[in-house]
Amino acid sequence: MRWLIYALGGGLGHLTRSVALARAAGQRSVQCTILTNSPFARCLPVANELNPADRLIIIPPEFDRDATAARIGDILTELEFDLLVVDTFPRGLGGELADILPSVIVPKALVHRDLNPRYVESYQLSNFVKLYDCLLLPG
């Protein structure tokens, strides 16, 4: 089993949760690839916390929305994975998953987070989250 954990965000929260999830999954022989754009990913020994078969892919945090979306599209096309775990906003950090997610044919899991009701309504997230097969609740 191979998981792609999509952990885009400017801080440590997404990256920290993703590393913890990858460590737990590794105990069940799941190989994980973490995709992040956290500026802290290069500063911290994240790879030391992962299983030897796991990977960390860093999208440069200075990329703008279009460059980030293009790189994500390439990565999702190039990699083989059996589950996509999204640990950011349901549509992606900048909406980049809105066009990509419907074409992802493997099961998709969304890591729960509290969202502003105005954001949920303005992007019709109650409909969009139906693209996910599972909701993970951290903790």
mmCIF file with all atom_site columns, C-alpha atoms in Angstrom:
data_model
loop_
_atom_site.group_PDB
_atom_site.id
_atom_site.type_symbol
_atom_site.label_atom_id
_atom_site.label_alt_id
_atom_site.label_comp_id
_atom_site.label_asym_id
_atom_site.label_entity_id
_atom_site.label_seq_id
_atom_site.pdbx_PDB_ins_code
_atom_site.Cartn_x
_atom_site.Cartn_y
_atom_site.Cartn_z
_atom_site.occupancy
_atom_site.B_iso_or_equiv
_atom_site.pdbx_formal_charge
_atom_site.auth_seq_id
_atom_site.auth_comp_id
_atom_site.auth_asym_id
_atom_site.auth_atom_id
_atom_site.pdbx_PDB_model_num
ATOM 1   C CA . MET A 1 1   ? 0.000   0.000  0.000   1.00 0.00 ? 1   MET A CA 1
ATOM 2   C CA . ARG A 1 2   ? 1.316   3.451  -0.946  1.00 0.00 ? 2   ARG A CA 1
ATOM 3   C CA . TRP A 1 3   ? -0.065  6.699  0.406   1.00 0.00 ? 3   TRP A CA 1
ATOM 4   C CA . LEU A 1 4   ? 0.501   10.198 -0.916  1.00 0.00 ? 4   LEU A CA 1
ATOM 5   C CA . ILE A 1 5   ? 0.015   12.660 1.927   1.00 0.00 ? 5   ILE A CA 1
ATOM 6   C CA . TYR A 1 6   ? -0.738  16.135 0.606   1.00 0.00 ? 6   TYR A CA 1
ATOM 7   C CA . ALA A 1 7   ? 0.432   18.523 3.335   1.00 0.00 ? 7   ALA A CA 1
ATOM 8   C CA . LEU A 1 8   ? 0.615   22.000 1.868   1.00 0.00 ? 8   LEU A CA 1
ATOM 9   C CA . GLY A 1 9   ? 0.638   24.954 4.228   1.00 0.00 ? 9   GLY A CA 1
ATOM 10  C CA . GLY A 1 10  ? 2.954   27.664 5.406   1.00 0.00 ? 10  GLY A CA 1
ATOM 11  C CA . GLY A 1 11  ? 3.571   26.417 8.920   1.00 0.00 ? 11  GLY A CA 1
ATOM 12  C CA . LEU A 1 12  ? 4.419   23.276 10.829  1.00 0.00 ? 12  LEU A CA 1
ATOM 13  C CA . GLY A 1 13  ? 0.935   21.909 11.524  1.00 0.00 ? 13  GLY A CA 1
ATOM 14  C CA . HIS A 1 14  ? 0.296   20.086 8.254   1.00 0.00 ? 14  HIS A CA 1
ATOM 15  C CA . LEU A 1 15  ? 3.839   18.764 8.099   1.00 0.00 ? 15  LEU A CA 1
ATOM 16  C CA . THR A 1 16  ? 3.807   17.600 11.738  1.00 0.00 ? 16  THR A CA 1
ATOM 17  C CA . ARG A 1 17  ? 0.502   15.749 11.362  1.00 0.00 ? 17  ARG A CA 1
ATOM 18  C CA . SER A 1 18  ? 1.663   14.188 8.112   1.00 0.00 ? 18  SER A CA 1
ATOM 19  C CA . VAL A 1 19  ? 4.908   12.897 9.599   1.00 0.00 ? 19  VAL A CA 1
ATOM 20  C CA . ALA A 1 20  ? 2.973   11.425 12.541  1.00 0.00 ? 20  ALA A CA 1
ATOM 21  C CA . LEU A 1 21  ? 0.506   9.782  10.145  1.00 0.00 ? 21  LEU A CA 1
ATOM 22  C CA . ALA A 1 22  ? 3.320   8.398  7.972   1.00 0.00 ? 22  ALA A CA 1
ATOM 23  C CA . ARG A 1 23  ? 5.066   6.963  11.041  1.00 0.00 ? 23  ARG A CA 1
ATOM 24  C CA . ALA A 1 24  ? 1.865   5.240  12.167  1.00 0.00 ? 24  ALA A CA 1
ATOM 25  C CA . ALA A 1 25  ? 1.145   3.977  8.650   1.00 0.00 ? 25  ALA A CA 1
ATOM 26  C CA . GLY A 1 26  ? 4.698   2.652  8.371   1.00 0.00 ? 26  GLY A CA 1
ATOM 27  C CA . GLN A 1 27  ? 4.047   0.414  11.360  1.00 0.00 ? 27  GLN A CA 1
ATOM 28  C CA . ARG A 1 28  ? 1.423   -1.239 9.157   1.00 0.00 ? 28  ARG A CA 1
ATOM 29  C CA . SER A 1 29  ? 3.789   -1.612 6.191   1.00 0.00 ? 29  SER A CA 1
ATOM 30  C CA . VAL A 1 30  ? 2.363   1.388  4.326   1.00 0.00 ? 30  VAL A CA 1
ATOM 31  C CA . GLN A 1 31  ? 4.861   3.350  2.240   1.00 0.00 ? 31  GLN A CA 1
ATOM 32  C CA . CYS A 1 32  ? 4.222   7.106  2.391   1.00 0.00 ? 32  CYS A CA 1
ATOM 33  C CA . THR A 1 33  ? 5.231   10.067 0.300   1.00 0.00 ? 33  THR A CA 1
ATOM 34  C CA . ILE A 1 34  ? 4.666   13.444 1.917   1.00 0.00 ? 34  ILE A CA 1
ATOM 35  C CA . LEU A 1 35  ? 4.163   16.396 -0.387  1.00 0.00 ? 35  LEU A CA 1
ATOM 36  C CA . THR A 1 36  ? 4.747   19.739 1.321   1.00 0.00 ? 36  THR A CA 1
ATOM 37  C CA . ASN A 1 37  ? 5.617   23.338 0.658   1.00 0.00 ? 37  ASN A CA 1
ATOM 38  C CA . SER A 1 38  ? 6.376   24.195 4.270   1.00 0.00 ? 38  SER A CA 1
ATOM 39  C CA . PRO A 1 39  ? 9.389   26.496 4.533   1.00 0.00 ? 39  PRO A CA 1
ATOM 40  C CA . PHE A 1 40  ? 10.414  24.455 7.566   1.00 0.00 ? 40  PHE A CA 1
ATOM 41  C CA . ALA A 1 41  ? 10.716  21.168 5.672   1.00 0.00 ? 41  ALA A CA 1
ATOM 42  C CA . ARG A 1 42  ? 14.324  21.855 4.667   1.00 0.00 ? 42  ARG A CA 1
ATOM 43  C CA . CYS A 1 43  ? 15.323  23.173 8.099   1.00 0.00 ? 43  CYS A CA 1
ATOM 44  C CA . LEU A 1 44  ? 14.134  20.226 10.156  1.00 0.00 ? 44  LEU A CA 1
ATOM 45  C CA . PRO A 1 45  ? 15.354  16.624 10.017  1.00 0.00 ? 45  PRO A CA 1
ATOM 46  C CA . VAL A 1 46  ? 11.951  15.442 8.805   1.00 0.00 ? 46  VAL A CA 1
ATOM 47  C CA . ALA A 1 47  ? 13.405  12.566 6.779   1.00 0.00 ? 47  ALA A CA 1
ATOM 48  C CA . ASN A 1 48  ? 14.948  11.170 9.981   1.00 0.00 ? 48  ASN A CA 1
ATOM 49  C CA . GLU A 1 49  ? 11.449  10.739 11.398  1.00 0.00 ? 49  GLU A CA 1
ATOM 50  C CA . LEU A 1 50  ? 10.157  8.771  8.421   1.00 0.00 ? 50  LEU A CA 1
ATOM 51  C CA . ASN A 1 51  ? 10.549  5.114  7.587   1.00 0.00 ? 51  ASN A CA 1
ATOM 52  C CA . PRO A 1 52  ? 13.394  4.295  5.169   1.00 0.00 ? 52  PRO A CA 1
ATOM 53  C CA . ALA A 1 53  ? 10.975  3.602  2.296   1.00 0.00 ? 53  ALA A CA 1
ATOM 54  C CA . ASP A 1 54  ? 9.107   6.893  2.793   1.00 0.00 ? 54  ASP A CA 1
ATOM 55  C CA . ARG A 1 55  ? 9.766   10.026 0.749   1.00 0.00 ? 55  ARG A CA 1
ATOM 56  C CA . LEU A 1 56  ? 9.490   13.750 1.295   1.00 0.00 ? 56  LEU A CA 1
ATOM 57  C CA . ILE A 1 57  ? 8.808   15.916 -1.749  1.00 0.00 ? 57  ILE A CA 1
ATOM 58  C CA . ILE A 1 58  ? 9.219   19.634 -1.180  1.00 0.00 ? 58  ILE A CA 1
ATOM 59  C CA . ILE A 1 59  ? 7.579   22.159 -3.472  1.00 0.00 ? 59  ILE A CA 1
ATOM 60  C CA . PRO A 1 60  ? 9.481   25.428 -3.105  1.00 0.00 ? 60  PRO A CA 1
ATOM 61  C CA . PRO A 1 61  ? 7.474   27.659 -0.747  1.00 0.00 ? 61  PRO A CA 1
ATOM 62  C CA . GLU A 1 62  ? 8.271   30.688 -2.902  1.00 0.00 ? 62  GLU A CA 1
ATOM 63  C CA . PHE A 1 63  ? 6.303   29.247 -5.848  1.00 0.00 ? 63  PHE A CA 1
ATOM 64  C CA . ASP A 1 64  ? 3.173   31.243 -6.673  1.00 0.00 ? 64  ASP A CA 1
ATOM 65  C CA . ARG A 1 65  ? -0.244  29.601 -6.963  1.00 0.00 ? 65  ARG A CA 1
ATOM 66  C CA . ASP A 1 66  ? 0.110   28.738 -10.653 1.00 0.00 ? 66  ASP A CA 1
ATOM 67  C CA . ALA A 1 67  ? 3.599   27.250 -10.316 1.00 0.00 ? 67  ALA A CA 1
ATOM 68  C CA . THR A 1 68  ? 2.501   25.275 -7.261  1.00 0.00 ? 68  THR A CA 1
ATOM 69  C CA . ALA A 1 69  ? -0.599  23.962 -9.047  1.00 0.00 ? 69  ALA A CA 1
ATOM 70  C CA . ALA A 1 70  ? 1.461   22.968 -12.104 1.00 0.00 ? 70  ALA A CA 1
ATOM 71  C CA . ARG A 1 71  ? 4.001   21.106 -9.957  1.00 0.00 ? 71  ARG A CA 1
ATOM 72  C CA . ILE A 1 72  ? 1.227   19.355 -8.039  1.00 0.00 ? 72  ILE A CA 1
ATOM 73  C CA . GLY A 1 73  ? -0.408  18.265 -11.288 1.00 0.00 ? 73  GLY A CA 1
ATOM 74  C CA . ASP A 1 74  ? 2.906   16.812 -12.452 1.00 0.00 ? 74  ASP A CA 1
ATOM 75  C CA . ILE A 1 75  ? 3.494   14.997 -9.179  1.00 0.00 ? 75  ILE A CA 1
ATOM 76  C CA . LEU A 1 76  ? 0.001   13.501 -9.053  1.00 0.00 ? 76  LEU A CA 1
ATOM 77  C CA . THR A 1 77  ? 0.444   12.276 -12.617 1.00 0.00 ? 77  THR A CA 1
ATOM 78  C CA . GLU A 1 78  ? 3.967   10.884 -12.129 1.00 0.00 ? 78  GLU A CA 1
ATOM 79  C CA . LEU A 1 79  ? 3.552   9.104  -8.801  1.00 0.00 ? 79  LEU A CA 1
ATOM 80  C CA . GLU A 1 80  ? 1.817   5.813  -8.232  1.00 0.00 ? 80  GLU A CA 1
ATOM 81  C CA . PHE A 1 81  ? -0.183  5.720  -5.015  1.00 0.00 ? 81  PHE A CA 1
ATOM 82  C CA . ASP A 1 82  ? -3.140  3.834  -3.607  1.00 0.00 ? 82  ASP A CA 1
ATOM 83  C CA . LEU A 1 83  ? -4.578  6.518  -1.317  1.00 0.00 ? 83  LEU A CA 1
ATOM 84  C CA . LEU A 1 84  ? -4.441  10.309 -1.395  1.00 0.00 ? 84  LEU A CA 1
ATOM 85  C CA . VAL A 1 85  ? -4.579  11.904 2.048   1.00 0.00 ? 85  VAL A CA 1
ATOM 86  C CA . VAL A 1 86  ? -5.246  15.657 1.922   1.00 0.00 ? 86  VAL A CA 1
ATOM 87  C CA . ASP A 1 87  ? -4.152  17.578 5.020   1.00 0.00 ? 87  ASP A CA 1
ATOM 88  C CA . THR A 1 88  ? -5.015  21.119 3.993   1.00 0.00 ? 88  THR A CA 1
ATOM 89  C CA . PHE A 1 89  ? -8.191  22.838 2.816   1.00 0.00 ? 89  PHE A CA 1
ATOM 90  C CA . PRO A 1 90  ? -10.532 20.497 0.893   1.00 0.00 ? 90  PRO A CA 1
ATOM 91  C CA . ARG A 1 91  ? -9.870  22.352 -2.384  1.00 0.00 ? 91  ARG A CA 1
ATOM 92  C CA . GLY A 1 92  ? -6.152  22.671 -1.639  1.00 0.00 ? 92  GLY A CA 1
ATOM 93  C CA . LEU A 1 93  ? -4.211  25.535 -0.152  1.00 0.00 ? 93  LEU A CA 1
ATOM 94  C CA . GLY A 1 94  ? -5.049  27.906 -3.018  1.00 0.00 ? 94  GLY A CA 1
ATOM 95  C CA . GLY A 1 95  ? -7.844  25.995 -4.728  1.00 0.00 ? 95  GLY A CA 1
ATOM 96  C CA . GLU A 1 96  ? -5.388  23.963 -6.805  1.00 0.00 ? 96  GLU A CA 1
ATOM 97  C CA . LEU A 1 97  ? -7.169  20.677 -6.075  1.00 0.00 ? 97  LEU A CA 1
ATOM 98  C CA . ALA A 1 98  ? -10.522 21.879 -7.400  1.00 0.00 ? 98  ALA A CA 1
ATOM 99  C CA . ASP A 1 99  ? -9.621  20.911 -10.962 1.00 0.00 ? 99  ASP A CA 1
ATOM 100 C CA . ILE A 1 100 ? -7.265  18.038 -10.127 1.00 0.00 ? 100 ILE A CA 1
ATOM 101 C CA . LEU A 1 101 ? -9.160  16.039 -7.495  1.00 0.00 ? 101 LEU A CA 1
ATOM 102 C CA . PRO A 1 102 ? -12.047 14.826 -9.686  1.00 0.00 ? 102 PRO A CA 1
ATOM 103 C CA . SER A 1 103 ? -9.565  13.042 -11.978 1.00 0.00 ? 103 SER A CA 1
ATOM 104 C CA . VAL A 1 104 ? -7.774  11.233 -9.125  1.00 0.00 ? 104 VAL A CA 1
ATOM 105 C CA . ILE A 1 105 ? -9.137  7.698  -9.330  1.00 0.00 ? 105 ILE A CA 1
ATOM 106 C CA . VAL A 1 106 ? -7.736  6.255  -6.085  1.00 0.00 ? 106 VAL A CA 1
ATOM 107 C CA . PRO A 1 107 ? -9.560  6.660  -2.774  1.00 0.00 ? 107 PRO A CA 1
ATOM 108 C CA . LYS A 1 108 ? -9.164  10.068 -1.161  1.00 0.00 ? 108 LYS A CA 1
ATOM 109 C CA . ALA A 1 109 ? -9.137  10.939 2.535   1.00 0.00 ? 109 ALA A CA 1
ATOM 110 C CA . LEU A 1 110 ? -9.489  14.436 3.983   1.00 0.00 ? 110 LEU A CA 1
ATOM 111 C CA . VAL A 1 111 ? -7.947  15.373 7.318   1.00 0.00 ? 111 VAL A CA 1
ATOM 112 C CA . HIS A 1 112 ? -10.611 17.280 9.258   1.00 0.00 ? 112 HIS A CA 1
ATOM 113 C CA . ARG A 1 113 ? -10.117 20.863 10.306  1.00 0.00 ? 113 ARG A CA 1
ATOM 114 C CA . ASP A 1 114 ? -12.516 23.510 11.495  1.00 0.00 ? 114 ASP A CA 1
ATOM 115 C CA . LEU A 1 115 ? -13.377 25.961 8.724   1.00 0.00 ? 115 LEU A CA 1
ATOM 116 C CA . ASN A 1 116 ? -15.056 29.336 8.704   1.00 0.00 ? 116 ASN A CA 1
ATOM 117 C CA . PRO A 1 117 ? -18.711 28.820 7.680   1.00 0.00 ? 117 PRO A CA 1
ATOM 118 C CA . ARG A 1 118 ? -18.451 31.717 5.211   1.00 0.00 ? 118 ARG A CA 1
ATOM 119 C CA . TYR A 1 119 ? -15.551 29.941 3.481   1.00 0.00 ? 119 TYR A CA 1
ATOM 120 C CA . VAL A 1 120 ? -17.519 26.684 3.396   1.00 0.00 ? 120 VAL A CA 1
ATOM 121 C CA . GLU A 1 121 ? -20.522 28.424 1.861   1.00 0.00 ? 121 GLU A CA 1
ATOM 122 C CA . SER A 1 122 ? -18.635 30.608 -0.619  1.00 0.00 ? 122 SER A CA 1
ATOM 123 C CA . TYR A 1 123 ? -16.830 27.614 -2.171  1.00 0.00 ? 123 TYR A CA 1
ATOM 124 C CA . GLN A 1 124 ? -19.766 25.190 -1.758  1.00 0.00 ? 124 GLN A CA 1
ATOM 125 C CA . LEU A 1 125 ? -17.551 22.818 0.191   1.00 0.00 ? 125 LEU A CA 1
ATOM 126 C CA . SER A 1 126 ? -20.457 20.703 1.350   1.00 0.00 ? 126 SER A CA 1
ATOM 127 C CA . ASN A 1 127 ? -20.700 19.490 -2.254  1.00 0.00 ? 127 ASN A CA 1
ATOM 128 C CA . PHE A 1 128 ? -16.962 19.396 -2.917  1.00 0.00 ? 128 PHE A CA 1
ATOM 129 C CA . VAL A 1 129 ? -16.124 17.182 0.076   1.00 0.00 ? 129 VAL A CA 1
ATOM 130 C CA . LYS A 1 130 ? -18.260 14.451 -1.503  1.00 0.00 ? 130 LYS A CA 1
ATOM 131 C CA . LEU A 1 131 ? -15.218 13.769 -3.697  1.00 0.00 ? 131 LEU A CA 1
ATOM 132 C CA . TYR A 1 132 ? -13.534 12.328 -0.591  1.00 0.00 ? 132 TYR A CA 1
ATOM 133 C CA . ASP A 1 133 ? -14.103 8.753  0.508   1.00 0.00 ? 133 ASP A CA 1
ATOM 134 C CA . CYS A 1 134 ? -13.041 9.187  4.121   1.00 0.00 ? 134 CYS A CA 1
ATOM 135 C CA . LEU A 1 135 ? -12.685 11.896 6.770   1.00 0.00 ? 135 LEU A CA 1
ATOM 136 C CA . LEU A 1 136 ? -9.805  11.557 9.244   1.00 0.00 ? 136 LEU A CA 1
ATOM 137 C CA . LEU A 1 137 ? -10.103 13.201 12.643  1.00 0.00 ? 137 LEU A CA 1
ATOM 138 C CA . PRO A 1 138 ? -6.683  13.922 14.176  1.00 0.00 ? 138 PRO A CA 1
ATOM 139 C CA . GLY A 1 139 ? -6.294  13.134 17.834  1.00 0.00 ? 139 GLY A CA 1
#
